[in-house]
Amino acid sequence: MAATIQVLICDDHSIVRQGIKQILADASDITLAGEAGSGPEAMALVRSGAAEGRLPDVVLLDIAMPQRDGLDVLKTLKAEFPKLPVLMLSTYPDRQYAVRSLKLGAAGYLNKSADSEQMIEAIRKVARGQLFITPSVAEQLAGAVGAGSGLKKGQGNDEAPLHERLSHREYQVFRLLAAGKSVGEIAEQLVLSPNTVSTYRARILEKTGVRNDVELALYAVRQDLLQV
């Protein structure tokens, strides 16, 4: 690792990137490696940097972005650069995406409501190759591990929410359906064919035990999955 921690920021809101850059500027051991406003732009920067032998030490990656969401970008980054630490940023409640992020290989998950000291601490920790999780995320992770162990023992998992059965892509489609998006709109946003989205929709209805999009939306509201 270089003498200073090189950080790449990926967030689609310029004002957020400016705020993060100001936080980084106050830390003498952290410098800006670059910034991206979308997932494809972030991937292009990382790939070009890798080609020149200068990967960032840490990627700060927002979850909610146009074109490709942060979890999609995370999957690609970890497939191509498995040792690159990625710290996920989000405005969503921890229970929605923290465990999913960690399962996909994120080095940590930080809510944007965190203070600047916690962000600096998180960057330093993941740059050292360690995992950064807050107490609330640790609780979510412990619950997920406990649920998984119960299944392995054949004890059932009645307390686990049904949406936890969804794959990453199914969960993406699920939230968009619950938010009132049509199959065509979802296909365009996720760059999928309408038939593929319809297939995901059928799987989602089956796994969550609901009959239609209205019931799906009601389920999402009950589980507080539409908060941003």
mmCIF file of C-alpha atoms in Angstrom:
data_model
loop_
_atom_site.group_PDB
_atom_site.id
_atom_site.type_symbol
_atom_site.label_atom_id
_atom_site.label_comp_id
_atom_site.label_asym_id
_atom_site.label_seq_id
_atom_site.Cartn_x
_atom_site.Cartn_y
_atom_site.Cartn_z
ATOM 1 C CA MET A 1 0.000 0.000 0.000
ATOM 2 C CA ALA A 2 1.176 3.530 -0.698
ATOM 3 C CA ALA A 3 2.152 5.907 2.113
ATOM 4 C CA THR A 4 -1.301 7.413 1.869
ATOM 5 C CA ILE A 5 -4.597 5.639 1.314
ATOM 6 C CA GLN A 6 -5.842 6.271 -2.224
ATOM 7 C CA VAL A 7 -9.652 6.399 -2.287
ATOM 8 C CA LEU A 8 -11.964 6.256 -5.289
ATOM 9 C CA ILE A 9 -15.413 7.793 -4.667
ATOM 10 C CA CYS A 10 -18.410 6.534 -6.636
ATOM 11 C CA ASP A 11 -21.692 8.381 -6.051
ATOM 12 C CA ASP A 12 -24.120 9.817 -8.586
ATOM 13 C CA HIS A 13 -24.721 13.009 -6.566
ATOM 14 C CA SER A 14 -22.084 15.685 -7.042
ATOM 15 C CA ILE A 15 -22.891 17.358 -3.731
ATOM 16 C CA VAL A 16 -22.327 14.061 -1.897
ATOM 17 C CA ARG A 17 -18.983 13.559 -3.629
ATOM 18 C CA GLN A 18 -17.967 17.086 -2.660
ATOM 19 C CA GLY A 19 -18.875 16.403 0.970
ATOM 20 C CA ILE A 20 -16.884 13.172 1.031
ATOM 21 C CA LYS A 21 -13.893 14.867 -0.586
ATOM 22 C CA GLN A 22 -13.956 17.492 2.157
ATOM 23 C CA ILE A 23 -13.959 14.766 4.796
ATOM 24 C CA LEU A 24 -11.016 13.043 3.109
ATOM 25 C CA ALA A 25 -9.131 16.321 2.824
ATOM 26 C CA ASP A 26 -9.105 16.611 6.607
ATOM 27 C CA ALA A 27 -7.272 13.265 6.974
ATOM 28 C CA SER A 28 -3.547 13.555 6.347
ATOM 29 C CA ASP A 29 -3.156 9.859 5.469
ATOM 30 C CA ILE A 30 -5.956 9.735 2.866
ATOM 31 C CA THR A 31 -5.954 11.178 -0.652
ATOM 32 C CA LEU A 32 -8.418 11.165 -3.536
ATOM 33 C CA ALA A 33 -7.655 8.657 -6.290
ATOM 34 C CA GLY A 34 -10.602 9.768 -8.421
ATOM 35 C CA GLU A 35 -14.369 10.125 -8.503
ATOM 36 C CA ALA A 36 -17.155 8.618 -10.574
ATOM 37 C CA GLY A 37 -20.797 9.513 -10.989
ATOM 38 C CA SER A 38 -22.006 6.093 -12.142
ATOM 39 C CA GLY A 39 -21.185 2.411 -11.936
ATOM 40 C CA PRO A 40 -19.836 2.149 -15.502
ATOM 41 C CA GLU A 41 -17.647 5.190 -14.896
ATOM 42 C CA ALA A 42 -16.289 3.649 -11.695
ATOM 43 C CA MET A 43 -15.498 0.383 -13.463
ATOM 44 C CA ALA A 44 -13.743 2.273 -16.258
ATOM 45 C CA LEU A 45 -11.590 4.177 -13.746
ATOM 46 C CA VAL A 46 -10.622 1.051 -11.825
ATOM 47 C CA ARG A 47 -9.803 -0.882 -14.994
ATOM 48 C CA SER A 48 -7.739 1.914 -16.488
ATOM 49 C CA GLY A 49 -5.917 2.336 -13.201
ATOM 50 C CA ALA A 50 -5.223 -1.382 -13.005
ATOM 51 C CA ALA A 51 -3.832 -1.332 -16.531
ATOM 52 C CA GLU A 52 -1.375 1.334 -15.384
ATOM 53 C CA GLY A 53 -0.551 -0.476 -12.149
ATOM 54 C CA ARG A 54 -2.304 1.970 -9.843
ATOM 55 C CA LEU A 55 -5.402 0.456 -8.290
ATOM 56 C CA PRO A 56 -7.016 2.542 -5.543
ATOM 57 C CA ASP A 57 -6.578 1.285 -2.001
ATOM 58 C CA VAL A 58 -10.283 1.640 -1.214
ATOM 59 C CA VAL A 59 -13.431 2.171 -3.278
ATOM 60 C CA LEU A 60 -16.293 4.088 -1.636
ATOM 61 C CA LEU A 61 -19.338 2.841 -3.518
ATOM 62 C CA ASP A 62 -22.906 4.124 -3.262
ATOM 63 C CA ILE A 63 -25.653 1.514 -3.565
ATOM 64 C CA ALA A 64 -28.382 3.596 -5.225
ATOM 65 C CA MET A 65 -27.145 4.703 -8.638
ATOM 66 C CA PRO A 66 -28.556 4.890 -12.160
ATOM 67 C CA GLN A 67 -27.552 2.478 -14.947
ATOM 68 C CA ARG A 68 -26.045 -0.095 -12.587
ATOM 69 C CA ASP A 69 -26.681 -0.136 -8.870
ATOM 70 C CA GLY A 70 -23.831 -0.428 -6.402
ATOM 71 C CA LEU A 71 -24.364 -4.116 -5.687
ATOM 72 C CA ASP A 72 -24.023 -4.942 -9.379
ATOM 73 C CA VAL A 73 -20.822 -2.916 -9.529
ATOM 74 C CA LEU A 74 -19.589 -4.594 -6.348
ATOM 75 C CA LYS A 75 -20.085 -8.051 -7.879
ATOM 76 C CA THR A 76 -18.088 -7.061 -10.956
ATOM 77 C CA LEU A 77 -15.335 -5.387 -8.950
ATOM 78 C CA LYS A 78 -14.881 -8.415 -6.699
ATOM 79 C CA ALA A 79 -14.878 -10.763 -9.690
ATOM 80 C CA GLU A 80 -12.154 -8.784 -11.460
ATOM 81 C CA PHE A 81 -10.245 -7.411 -8.465
ATOM 82 C CA PRO A 82 -10.968 -9.745 -5.527
ATOM 83 C CA LYS A 83 -8.430 -8.094 -3.203
ATOM 84 C CA LEU A 84 -9.730 -4.545 -3.758
ATOM 85 C CA PRO A 85 -11.495 -3.319 -0.576
ATOM 86 C CA VAL A 86 -14.935 -1.868 -1.303
ATOM 87 C CA LEU A 87 -16.779 0.125 1.352
ATOM 88 C CA MET A 88 -20.473 0.414 0.558
ATOM 89 C CA LEU A 89 -22.339 3.655 1.282
ATOM 90 C CA SER A 90 -26.101 3.918 1.522
ATOM 91 C CA THR A 91 -29.029 5.964 2.733
ATOM 92 C CA TYR A 92 -31.091 2.783 3.097
ATOM 93 C CA PRO A 93 -31.726 1.240 6.520
ATOM 94 C CA ASP A 94 -28.989 -1.259 7.372
ATOM 95 C CA ARG A 95 -31.375 -4.203 7.354
ATOM 96 C CA GLN A 96 -32.070 -3.748 3.643
ATOM 97 C CA TYR A 97 -28.622 -4.049 2.131
ATOM 98 C CA ALA A 98 -25.880 -4.514 4.746
ATOM 99 C CA VAL A 99 -25.858 -8.308 4.804
ATOM 100 C CA ARG A 100 -26.322 -8.526 1.039
ATOM 101 C CA SER A 101 -23.321 -6.246 0.551
ATOM 102 C CA LEU A 102 -21.106 -8.290 2.846
ATOM 103 C CA LYS A 103 -22.163 -11.551 1.215
ATOM 104 C CA LEU A 104 -21.115 -10.111 -2.150
ATOM 105 C CA GLY A 105 -17.660 -9.315 -0.826
ATOM 106 C CA ALA A 106 -17.857 -5.767 0.514
ATOM 107 C CA ALA A 107 -15.232 -4.917 3.137
ATOM 108 C CA GLY A 108 -17.759 -2.830 5.036
ATOM 109 C CA TYR A 109 -21.110 -1.061 4.982
ATOM 110 C CA LEU A 110 -21.621 2.500 6.160
ATOM 111 C CA ASN A 111 -24.789 4.544 6.274
ATOM 112 C CA LYS A 112 -24.440 8.079 4.907
ATOM 113 C CA SER A 113 -25.776 9.405 8.184
ATOM 114 C CA ALA A 114 -22.499 8.359 9.839
ATOM 115 C CA ASP A 115 -20.232 11.146 11.062
ATOM 116 C CA SER A 116 -16.942 12.024 9.376
ATOM 117 C CA GLU A 117 -14.829 10.349 12.076
ATOM 118 C CA GLN A 118 -16.595 7.048 11.514
ATOM 119 C CA MET A 119 -16.089 7.283 7.757
ATOM 120 C CA ILE A 120 -12.369 7.914 8.202
ATOM 121 C CA GLU A 121 -12.164 5.011 10.655
ATOM 122 C CA ALA A 122 -13.952 2.745 8.171
ATOM 123 C CA ILE A 123 -11.633 3.700 5.310
ATOM 124 C CA ARG A 124 -8.519 3.109 7.389
ATOM 125 C CA LYS A 125 -9.794 -0.229 8.629
ATOM 126 C CA VAL A 126 -10.743 -1.696 5.251
ATOM 127 C CA ALA A 127 -7.499 -0.372 3.741
ATOM 128 C CA ARG A 128 -5.666 -2.558 6.292
ATOM 129 C CA GLY A 129 -7.562 -5.565 5.012
ATOM 130 C CA GLN A 130 -10.015 -5.681 7.897
ATOM 131 C CA LEU A 131 -13.801 -5.777 7.911
ATOM 132 C CA PHE A 132 -15.688 -2.699 9.042
ATOM 133 C CA ILE A 133 -19.168 -3.205 10.470
ATOM 134 C CA THR A 134 -21.186 -1.047 12.832
ATOM 135 C CA PRO A 135 -23.011 -2.569 15.811
ATOM 136 C CA SER A 136 -26.332 -2.434 13.954
ATOM 137 C CA VAL A 137 -24.842 -4.219 10.942
ATOM 138 C CA ALA A 138 -23.229 -6.786 13.240
ATOM 139 C CA GLU A 139 -26.672 -7.516 14.644
ATOM 140 C CA GLN A 140 -28.089 -8.001 11.160
ATOM 141 C CA LEU A 141 -25.168 -10.232 10.194
ATOM 142 C CA ALA A 142 -25.535 -12.341 13.343
ATOM 143 C CA GLY A 143 -29.218 -12.805 12.559
ATOM 144 C CA ALA A 144 -28.424 -13.888 9.009
ATOM 145 C CA VAL A 145 -25.792 -16.365 10.174
ATOM 146 C CA GLY A 146 -28.145 -17.728 12.806
ATOM 147 C CA ALA A 147 -30.911 -18.187 10.272
ATOM 148 C CA GLY A 148 -28.537 -19.973 7.932
ATOM 149 C CA SER A 149 -27.291 -22.321 10.628
ATOM 150 C CA GLY A 150 -30.852 -23.156 11.567
ATOM 151 C CA LEU A 151 -31.588 -24.198 8.017
ATOM 152 C CA LYS A 152 -28.512 -26.374 7.871
ATOM 153 C CA LYS A 153 -29.637 -28.172 11.003
ATOM 154 C CA GLY A 154 -33.056 -28.767 9.563
ATOM 155 C CA GLN A 155 -34.722 -26.703 12.263
ATOM 156 C CA GLY A 156 -36.603 -24.462 9.848
ATOM 157 C CA ASN A 157 -36.440 -20.701 9.591
ATOM 158 C CA ASP A 158 -39.891 -19.406 10.422
ATOM 159 C CA GLU A 159 -38.628 -16.088 11.771
ATOM 160 C CA ALA A 160 -36.619 -15.132 8.673
ATOM 161 C CA PRO A 161 -38.489 -12.730 6.345
ATOM 162 C CA LEU A 162 -39.562 -14.340 3.086
ATOM 163 C CA HIS A 163 -37.740 -11.720 1.000
ATOM 164 C CA GLU A 164 -34.439 -13.028 2.384
ATOM 165 C CA ARG A 165 -34.914 -15.966 0.016
ATOM 166 C CA LEU A 166 -34.540 -13.671 -2.992
ATOM 167 C CA SER A 167 -31.355 -13.491 -5.008
ATOM 168 C CA HIS A 168 -29.700 -10.122 -5.532
ATOM 169 C CA ARG A 169 -31.348 -9.591 -8.934
ATOM 170 C CA GLU A 170 -34.718 -10.801 -7.675
ATOM 171 C CA TYR A 171 -34.470 -8.354 -4.785
ATOM 172 C CA GLN A 172 -33.747 -5.517 -7.212
ATOM 173 C CA VAL A 173 -36.819 -6.382 -9.266
ATOM 174 C CA PHE A 174 -38.870 -6.890 -6.104
ATOM 175 C CA ARG A 175 -38.199 -3.368 -4.818
ATOM 176 C CA LEU A 176 -38.955 -1.799 -8.190
ATOM 177 C CA LEU A 177 -42.213 -3.732 -8.529
ATOM 178 C CA ALA A 178 -43.187 -2.733 -4.997
ATOM 179 C CA ALA A 179 -42.441 0.889 -5.869
ATOM 180 C CA GLY A 180 -44.979 0.722 -8.695
ATOM 181 C CA LYS A 181 -42.664 0.277 -11.675
ATOM 182 C CA SER A 182 -43.976 -1.636 -14.669
ATOM 183 C CA VAL A 183 -42.196 -4.633 -16.189
ATOM 184 C CA GLY A 184 -41.149 -2.463 -19.131
ATOM 185 C CA GLU A 185 -39.770 0.279 -16.892
ATOM 186 C CA ILE A 186 -37.837 -2.236 -14.830
ATOM 187 C CA ALA A 187 -36.448 -3.878 -17.953
ATOM 188 C CA GLU A 188 -35.193 -0.518 -19.182
ATOM 189 C CA GLN A 189 -33.696 0.487 -15.835
ATOM 190 C CA LEU A 190 -31.893 -2.818 -15.249
ATOM 191 C CA VAL A 191 -31.016 -3.354 -18.925
ATOM 192 C CA LEU A 192 -32.916 -6.634 -19.103
ATOM 193 C CA SER A 193 -35.528 -7.979 -21.500
ATOM 194 C CA PRO A 194 -39.186 -7.714 -20.421
ATOM 195 C CA ASN A 195 -39.435 -11.520 -20.568
ATOM 196 C CA THR A 196 -36.545 -11.845 -18.136
ATOM 197 C CA VAL A 197 -38.154 -9.370 -15.747
ATOM 198 C CA SER A 198 -41.431 -11.287 -15.979
ATOM 199 C CA THR A 199 -39.574 -14.488 -15.082
ATOM 200 C CA TYR A 200 -38.035 -12.780 -12.051
ATOM 201 C CA ARG A 201 -41.465 -11.449 -11.083
ATOM 202 C CA ALA A 202 -42.936 -14.968 -11.150
ATOM 203 C CA ARG A 203 -40.114 -16.246 -8.926
ATOM 204 C CA ILE A 204 -40.584 -13.331 -6.519
ATOM 205 C CA LEU A 205 -44.315 -13.956 -6.168
ATOM 206 C CA GLU A 206 -43.650 -17.629 -5.491
ATOM 207 C CA LYS A 207 -40.894 -17.030 -2.926
ATOM 208 C CA THR A 208 -42.781 -14.325 -1.027
ATOM 209 C CA GLY A 209 -46.117 -16.132 -1.170
ATOM 210 C CA VAL A 210 -48.097 -13.204 -2.603
ATOM 211 C CA ARG A 211 -50.448 -13.278 -5.570
ATOM 212 C CA ASN A 212 -49.961 -9.979 -7.348
ATOM 213 C CA ASP A 213 -48.106 -6.661 -7.386
ATOM 214 C CA VAL A 214 -50.532 -5.023 -4.960
ATOM 215 C CA GLU A 215 -49.910 -7.680 -2.333
ATOM 216 C CA LEU A 216 -46.188 -7.410 -3.080
ATOM 217 C CA ALA A 217 -46.293 -3.673 -2.392
ATOM 218 C CA LEU A 218 -48.204 -4.258 0.853
ATOM 219 C CA TYR A 219 -45.614 -6.828 1.908
ATOM 220 C CA ALA A 220 -42.806 -4.331 1.199
ATOM 221 C CA VAL A 221 -44.564 -1.667 3.279
ATOM 222 C CA ARG A 222 -45.045 -4.065 6.211
ATOM 223 C CA GLN A 223 -41.348 -4.946 6.078
ATOM 224 C CA ASP A 224 -40.283 -1.258 5.737
ATOM 225 C CA LEU A 225 -38.447 -2.096 2.528
ATOM 226 C CA LEU A 226 -39.466 1.036 0.628
ATOM 227 C CA GLN A 227 -37.753 3.508 2.945
ATOM 228 C CA VAL A 228 -34.902 5.549 1.472
#
